[in-house]
Tab-separated table of C-alpha atoms (C1' of nucleotides) in Angstrom:
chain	number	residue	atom	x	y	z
H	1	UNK	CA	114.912	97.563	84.818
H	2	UNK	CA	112.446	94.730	83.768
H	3	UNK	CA	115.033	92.743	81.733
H	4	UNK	CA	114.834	88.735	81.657
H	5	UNK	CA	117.532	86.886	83.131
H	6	UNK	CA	119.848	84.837	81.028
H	7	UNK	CA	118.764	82.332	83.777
H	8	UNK	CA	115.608	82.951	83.534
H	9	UNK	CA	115.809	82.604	79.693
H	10	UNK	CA	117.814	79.825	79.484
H	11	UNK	CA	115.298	77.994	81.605
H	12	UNK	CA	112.640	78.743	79.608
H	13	UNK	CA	114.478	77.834	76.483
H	14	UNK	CA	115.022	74.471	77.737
H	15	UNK	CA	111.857	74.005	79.588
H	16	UNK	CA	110.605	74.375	75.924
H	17	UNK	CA	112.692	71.949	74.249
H	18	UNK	CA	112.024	69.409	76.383
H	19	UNK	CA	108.628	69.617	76.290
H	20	UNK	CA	109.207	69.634	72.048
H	21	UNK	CA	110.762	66.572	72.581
H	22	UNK	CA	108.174	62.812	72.919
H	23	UNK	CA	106.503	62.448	76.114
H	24	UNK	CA	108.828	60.415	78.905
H	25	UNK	CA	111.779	61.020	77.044
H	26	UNK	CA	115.038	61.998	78.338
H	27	UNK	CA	117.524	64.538	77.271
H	28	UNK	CA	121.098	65.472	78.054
H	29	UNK	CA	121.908	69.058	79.625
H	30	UNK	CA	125.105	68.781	76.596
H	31	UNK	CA	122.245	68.496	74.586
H	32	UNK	CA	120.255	70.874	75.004
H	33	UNK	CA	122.966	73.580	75.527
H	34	UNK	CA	124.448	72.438	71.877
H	35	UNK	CA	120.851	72.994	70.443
H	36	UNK	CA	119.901	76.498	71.943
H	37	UNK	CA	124.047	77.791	71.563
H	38	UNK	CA	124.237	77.737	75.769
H	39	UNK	CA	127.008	77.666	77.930
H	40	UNK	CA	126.327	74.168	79.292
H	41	UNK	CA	127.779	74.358	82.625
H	42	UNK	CA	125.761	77.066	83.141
H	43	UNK	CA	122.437	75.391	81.831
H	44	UNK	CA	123.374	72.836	84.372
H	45	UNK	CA	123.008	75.510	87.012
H	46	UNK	CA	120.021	76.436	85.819
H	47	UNK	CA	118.502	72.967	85.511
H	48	UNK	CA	119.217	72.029	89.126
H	49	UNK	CA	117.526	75.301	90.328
H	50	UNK	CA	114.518	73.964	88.349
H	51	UNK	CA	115.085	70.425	89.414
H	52	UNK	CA	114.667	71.671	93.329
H	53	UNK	CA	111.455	73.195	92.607
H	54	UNK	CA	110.125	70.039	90.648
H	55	UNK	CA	109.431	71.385	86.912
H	56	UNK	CA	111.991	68.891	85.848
H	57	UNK	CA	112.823	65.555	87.339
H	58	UNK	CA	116.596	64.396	87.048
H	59	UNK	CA	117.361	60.810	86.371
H	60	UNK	CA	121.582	60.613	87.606
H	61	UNK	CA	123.421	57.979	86.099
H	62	UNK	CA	124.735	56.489	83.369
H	63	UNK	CA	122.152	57.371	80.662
H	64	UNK	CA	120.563	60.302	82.723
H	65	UNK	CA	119.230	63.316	81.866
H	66	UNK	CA	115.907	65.509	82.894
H	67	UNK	CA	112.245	64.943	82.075
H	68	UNK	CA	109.498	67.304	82.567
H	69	UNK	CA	107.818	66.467	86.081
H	70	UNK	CA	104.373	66.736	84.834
H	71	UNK	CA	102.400	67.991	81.768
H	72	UNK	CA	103.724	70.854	79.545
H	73	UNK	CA	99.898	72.161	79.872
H	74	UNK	CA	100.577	72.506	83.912
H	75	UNK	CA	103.474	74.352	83.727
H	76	UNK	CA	103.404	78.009	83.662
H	77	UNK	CA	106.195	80.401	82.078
H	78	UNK	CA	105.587	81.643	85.707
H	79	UNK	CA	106.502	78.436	87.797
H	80	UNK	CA	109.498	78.692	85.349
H	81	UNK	CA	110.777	81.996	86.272
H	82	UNK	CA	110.037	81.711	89.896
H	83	UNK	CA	111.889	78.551	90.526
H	84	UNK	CA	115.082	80.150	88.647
H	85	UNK	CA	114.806	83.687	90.186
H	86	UNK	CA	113.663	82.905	93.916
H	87	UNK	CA	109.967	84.259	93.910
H	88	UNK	CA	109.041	87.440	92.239
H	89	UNK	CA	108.399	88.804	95.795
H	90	UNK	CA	107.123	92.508	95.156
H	91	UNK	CA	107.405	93.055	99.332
H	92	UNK	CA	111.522	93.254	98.157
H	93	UNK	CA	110.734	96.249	96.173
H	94	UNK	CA	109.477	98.306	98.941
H	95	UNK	CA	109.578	101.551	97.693
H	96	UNK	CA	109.433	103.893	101.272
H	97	UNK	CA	110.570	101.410	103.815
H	98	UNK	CA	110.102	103.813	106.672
H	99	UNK	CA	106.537	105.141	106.614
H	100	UNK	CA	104.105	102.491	106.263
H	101	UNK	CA	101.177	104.774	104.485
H	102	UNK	CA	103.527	105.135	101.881
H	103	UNK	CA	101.213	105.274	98.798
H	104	UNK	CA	103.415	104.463	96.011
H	105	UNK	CA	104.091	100.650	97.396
H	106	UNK	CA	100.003	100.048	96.255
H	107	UNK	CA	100.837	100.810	93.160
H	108	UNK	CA	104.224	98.974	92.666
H	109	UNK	CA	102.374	95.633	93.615
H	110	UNK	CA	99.428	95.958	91.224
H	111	UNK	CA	101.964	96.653	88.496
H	112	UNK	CA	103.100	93.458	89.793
H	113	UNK	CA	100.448	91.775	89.928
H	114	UNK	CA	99.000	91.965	86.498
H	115	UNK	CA	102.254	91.387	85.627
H	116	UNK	CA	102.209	87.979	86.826
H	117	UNK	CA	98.779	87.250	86.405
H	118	UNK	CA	99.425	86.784	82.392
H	119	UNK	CA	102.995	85.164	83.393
H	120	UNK	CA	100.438	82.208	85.151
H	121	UNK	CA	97.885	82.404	82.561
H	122	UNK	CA	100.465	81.194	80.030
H	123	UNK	CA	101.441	77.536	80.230
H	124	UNK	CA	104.286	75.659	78.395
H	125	UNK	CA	101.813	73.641	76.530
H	126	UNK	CA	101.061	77.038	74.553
H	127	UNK	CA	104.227	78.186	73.708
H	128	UNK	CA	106.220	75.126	72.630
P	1	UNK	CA	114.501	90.287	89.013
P	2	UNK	CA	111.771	92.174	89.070
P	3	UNK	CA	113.361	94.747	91.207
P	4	UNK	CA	113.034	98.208	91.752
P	5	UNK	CA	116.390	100.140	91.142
P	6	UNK	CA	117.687	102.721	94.050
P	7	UNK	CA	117.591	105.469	91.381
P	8	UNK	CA	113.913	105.260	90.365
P	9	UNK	CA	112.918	105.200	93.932
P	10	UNK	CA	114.465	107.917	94.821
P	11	UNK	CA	113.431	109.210	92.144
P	12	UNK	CA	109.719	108.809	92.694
P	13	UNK	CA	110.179	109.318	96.439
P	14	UNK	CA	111.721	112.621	95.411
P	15	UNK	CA	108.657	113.543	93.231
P	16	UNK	CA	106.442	113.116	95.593
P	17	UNK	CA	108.186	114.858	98.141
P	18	UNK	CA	108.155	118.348	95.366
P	19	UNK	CA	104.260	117.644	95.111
P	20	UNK	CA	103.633	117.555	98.218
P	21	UNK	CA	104.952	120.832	99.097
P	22	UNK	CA	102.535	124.262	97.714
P	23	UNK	CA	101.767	124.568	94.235
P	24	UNK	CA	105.371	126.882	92.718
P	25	UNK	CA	107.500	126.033	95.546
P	26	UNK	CA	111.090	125.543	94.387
P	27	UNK	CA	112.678	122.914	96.745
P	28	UNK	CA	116.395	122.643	97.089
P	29	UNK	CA	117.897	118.267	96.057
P	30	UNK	CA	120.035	118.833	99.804
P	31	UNK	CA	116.377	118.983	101.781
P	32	UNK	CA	114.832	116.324	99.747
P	33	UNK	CA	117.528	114.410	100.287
P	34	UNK	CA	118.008	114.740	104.046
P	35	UNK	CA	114.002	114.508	104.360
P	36	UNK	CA	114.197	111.591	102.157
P	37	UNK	CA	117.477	110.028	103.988
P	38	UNK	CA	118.692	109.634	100.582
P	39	UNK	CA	122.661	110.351	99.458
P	40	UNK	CA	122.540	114.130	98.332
P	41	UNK	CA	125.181	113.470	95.192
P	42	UNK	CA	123.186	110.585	93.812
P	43	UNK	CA	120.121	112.152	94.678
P	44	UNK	CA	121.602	115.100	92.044
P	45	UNK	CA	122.015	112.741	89.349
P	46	UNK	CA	118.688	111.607	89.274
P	47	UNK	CA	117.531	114.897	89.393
P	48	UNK	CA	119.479	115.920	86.381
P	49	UNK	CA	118.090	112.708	84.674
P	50	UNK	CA	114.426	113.664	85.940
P	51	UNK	CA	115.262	117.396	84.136
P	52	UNK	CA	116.499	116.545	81.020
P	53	UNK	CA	113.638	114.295	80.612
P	54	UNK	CA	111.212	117.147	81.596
P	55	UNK	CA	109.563	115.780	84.425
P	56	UNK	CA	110.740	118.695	86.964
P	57	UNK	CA	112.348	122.293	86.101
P	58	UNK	CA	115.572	123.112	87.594
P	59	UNK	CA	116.102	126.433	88.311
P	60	UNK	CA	120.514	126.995	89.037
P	61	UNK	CA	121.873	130.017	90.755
P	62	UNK	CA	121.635	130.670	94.741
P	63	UNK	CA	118.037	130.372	95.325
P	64	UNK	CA	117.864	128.086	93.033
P	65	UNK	CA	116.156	124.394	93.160
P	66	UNK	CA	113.802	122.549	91.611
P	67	UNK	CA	109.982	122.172	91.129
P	68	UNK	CA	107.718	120.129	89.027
P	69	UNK	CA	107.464	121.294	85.433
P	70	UNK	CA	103.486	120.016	85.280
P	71	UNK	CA	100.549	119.596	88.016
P	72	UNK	CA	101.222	116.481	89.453
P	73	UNK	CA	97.652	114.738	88.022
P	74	UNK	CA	99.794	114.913	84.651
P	75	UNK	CA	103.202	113.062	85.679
P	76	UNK	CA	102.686	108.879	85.871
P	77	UNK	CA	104.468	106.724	87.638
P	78	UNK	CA	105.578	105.303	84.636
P	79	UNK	CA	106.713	109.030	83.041
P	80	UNK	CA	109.025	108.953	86.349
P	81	UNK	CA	110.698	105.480	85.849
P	82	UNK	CA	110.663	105.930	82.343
P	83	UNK	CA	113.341	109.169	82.854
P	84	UNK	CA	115.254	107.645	85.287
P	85	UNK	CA	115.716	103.938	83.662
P	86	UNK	CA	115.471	104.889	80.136
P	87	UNK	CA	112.220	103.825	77.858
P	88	UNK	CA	111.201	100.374	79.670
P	89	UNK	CA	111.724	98.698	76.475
P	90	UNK	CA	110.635	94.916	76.528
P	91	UNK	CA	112.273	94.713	72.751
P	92	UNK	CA	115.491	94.298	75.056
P	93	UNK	CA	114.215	91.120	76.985
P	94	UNK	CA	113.930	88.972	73.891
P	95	UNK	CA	113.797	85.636	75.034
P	96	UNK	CA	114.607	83.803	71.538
P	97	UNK	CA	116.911	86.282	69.698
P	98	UNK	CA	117.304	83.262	67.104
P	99	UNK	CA	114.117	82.327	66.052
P	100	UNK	CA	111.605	84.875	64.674
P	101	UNK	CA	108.339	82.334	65.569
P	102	UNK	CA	109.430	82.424	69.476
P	103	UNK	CA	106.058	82.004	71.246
P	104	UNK	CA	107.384	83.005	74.678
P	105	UNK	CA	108.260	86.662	73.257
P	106	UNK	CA	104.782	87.754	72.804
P	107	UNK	CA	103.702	85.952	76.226
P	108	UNK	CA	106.268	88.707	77.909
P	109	UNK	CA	105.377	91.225	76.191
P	110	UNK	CA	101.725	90.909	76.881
P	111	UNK	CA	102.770	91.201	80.770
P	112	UNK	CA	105.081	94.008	80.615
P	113	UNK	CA	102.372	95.642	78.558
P	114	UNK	CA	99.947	94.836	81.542
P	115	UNK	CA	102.497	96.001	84.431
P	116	UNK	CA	103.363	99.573	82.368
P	117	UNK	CA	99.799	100.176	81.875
P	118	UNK	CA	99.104	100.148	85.847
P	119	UNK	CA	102.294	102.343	86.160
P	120	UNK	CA	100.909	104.708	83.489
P	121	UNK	CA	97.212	104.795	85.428
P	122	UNK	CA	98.754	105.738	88.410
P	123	UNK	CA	100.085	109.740	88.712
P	124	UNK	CA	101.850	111.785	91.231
P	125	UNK	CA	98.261	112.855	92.515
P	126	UNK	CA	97.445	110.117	93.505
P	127	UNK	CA	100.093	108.856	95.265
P	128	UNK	CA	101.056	112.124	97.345
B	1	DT	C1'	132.100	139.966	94.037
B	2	DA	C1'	130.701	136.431	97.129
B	3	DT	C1'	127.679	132.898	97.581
B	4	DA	C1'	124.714	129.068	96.894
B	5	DA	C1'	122.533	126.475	93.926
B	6	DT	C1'	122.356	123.023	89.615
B	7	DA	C1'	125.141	120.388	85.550
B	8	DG	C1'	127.815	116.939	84.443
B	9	DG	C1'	132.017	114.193	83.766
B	10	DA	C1'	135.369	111.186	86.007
B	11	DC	C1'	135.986	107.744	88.883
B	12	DA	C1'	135.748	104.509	93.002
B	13	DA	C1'	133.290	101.002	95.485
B	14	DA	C1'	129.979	97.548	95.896
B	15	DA	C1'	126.851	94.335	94.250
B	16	DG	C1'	125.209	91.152	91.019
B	17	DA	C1'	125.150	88.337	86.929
B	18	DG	C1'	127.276	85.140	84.097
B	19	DG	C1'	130.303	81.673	83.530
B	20	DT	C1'	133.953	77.948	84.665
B	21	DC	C1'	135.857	74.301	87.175
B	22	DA	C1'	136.759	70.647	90.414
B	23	DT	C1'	134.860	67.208	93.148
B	24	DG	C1'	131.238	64.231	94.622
B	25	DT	C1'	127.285	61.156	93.746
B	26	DT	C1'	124.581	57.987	91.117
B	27	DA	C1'	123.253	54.282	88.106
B	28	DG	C1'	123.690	51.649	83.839
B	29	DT	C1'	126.809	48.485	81.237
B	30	DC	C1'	130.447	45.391	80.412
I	1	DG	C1'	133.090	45.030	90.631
I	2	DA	C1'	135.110	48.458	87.604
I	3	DC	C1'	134.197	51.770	84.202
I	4	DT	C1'	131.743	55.340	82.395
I	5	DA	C1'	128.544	59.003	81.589
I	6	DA	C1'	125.387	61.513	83.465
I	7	DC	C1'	123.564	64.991	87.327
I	8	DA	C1'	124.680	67.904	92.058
I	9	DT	C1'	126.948	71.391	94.216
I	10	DG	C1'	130.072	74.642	96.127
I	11	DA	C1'	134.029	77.598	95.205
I	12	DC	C1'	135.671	80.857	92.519
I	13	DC	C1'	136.602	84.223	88.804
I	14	DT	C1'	135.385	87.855	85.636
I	15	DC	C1'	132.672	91.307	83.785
I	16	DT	C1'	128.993	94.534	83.952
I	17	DT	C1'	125.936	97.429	86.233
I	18	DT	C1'	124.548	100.069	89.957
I	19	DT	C1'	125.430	103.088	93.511
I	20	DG	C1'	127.826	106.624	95.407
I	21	DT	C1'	131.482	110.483	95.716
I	22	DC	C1'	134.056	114.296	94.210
I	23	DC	C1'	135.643	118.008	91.419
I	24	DT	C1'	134.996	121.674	88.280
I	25	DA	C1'	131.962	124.572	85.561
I	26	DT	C1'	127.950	127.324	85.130
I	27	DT	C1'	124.320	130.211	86.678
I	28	DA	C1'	121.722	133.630	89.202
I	29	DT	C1'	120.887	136.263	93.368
I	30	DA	C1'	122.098	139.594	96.759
DNA sequence: TATAATAGGACAAAAGAGGTCATGTTAGTC
DNA sequence: GACTAACATGACCTCTTTTGTCCTATTATA
């Protein structure tokens, strides 16, 4: 049930590399795919997803590549996971759609919740 | 991702629906599942998961059915999704299978841990 | 013995995840 | 300006998992 995404995993893998990697600098999709054993058409999937939701910026062209699109220590394994997966909405996991005192529903979301909570707490900066 | 699977809602919608009826009352999986609006045959096999694991006693022969095999201030929300998925195992969503110093690992674990602990808080009691 | 319930395996259908590819766009370099 | 090497994106395929159905066996009651 609560399994991570390759997605999901393969954007934090890279997230993480490229935040190993100097400050501004630029790195290659082929690149990082080689480095973490990735199926890089895949990873480019991935990085576009992220790209949309501005936790990497892409530079096209000749020489392109991705850069982080602000400080490792502002990024959350959260923001990561969201942009990949659409957000972690718990209102999809409904539990008894038709009666709206439906008691269990509480309880699903502040499972949720905490669960997140420590998924925001926890920024790149601390895990690279 | 972070979904809640048909079987363990039915499963806990099923639950509830035994502990809300009187204390030994054996309930038949066709009524819970017309009550419930839930398939009847699927329904069975979460039932028969929900058995084996000891959560509710089956009783087979005509008049048979099932009923909950403890008071329901004694079966978690977690005991229920736990029979039904398998053991919520977060050892399964390694994130860095390669490298043993992966900092991201104990970052989900810490949140899983955080999530199962509300579902373990939470029992059948309650939620009826 | 007839009946009505659960047990469980086999299997079909549907949905989703993971992965590949082809084509388009962009920008640096010669 | 042409060439090239990168990202962007949609279509598509395959594989796995989930969901759902059915059939047969077993069990217990009346």
């Amino acid at each position: 049930m609560f399994k991570l995404s390759r997605a999901g995993e393969y954007a934090l893998r890279g997230v993480v590399y490229i935040a190993s990697k100097k400050g501004g600098d630029i790195v290659h999709v082929r690149k990082i795919a080689e480095s973490q054993n990735v199926p890089e058409y895949f990873l480019t999937k991935v990085f576009s997803r992220l790209t949309r939701n501005g936790i990497i910026h892409s530079i096209r062209g000749n020489k392109g590549g991705f850069r982080l699109s602000r400080p490792p220590k502002k990024i959350s394994v959260y923001d990561i996971l969201t942009a990949v997966e659409g957000p972690l909405n718990f209102n999809d996991c409904f539990i008894c759609k038709n009666s709206r005192k439906c008691k269990l529903k509480p309880v699903w979301d502040e499972s949720m919740k905490k669960m997140l909570e420590v998924l925001k707490k926890h920024k790149i900066a601390d895990v690279v």
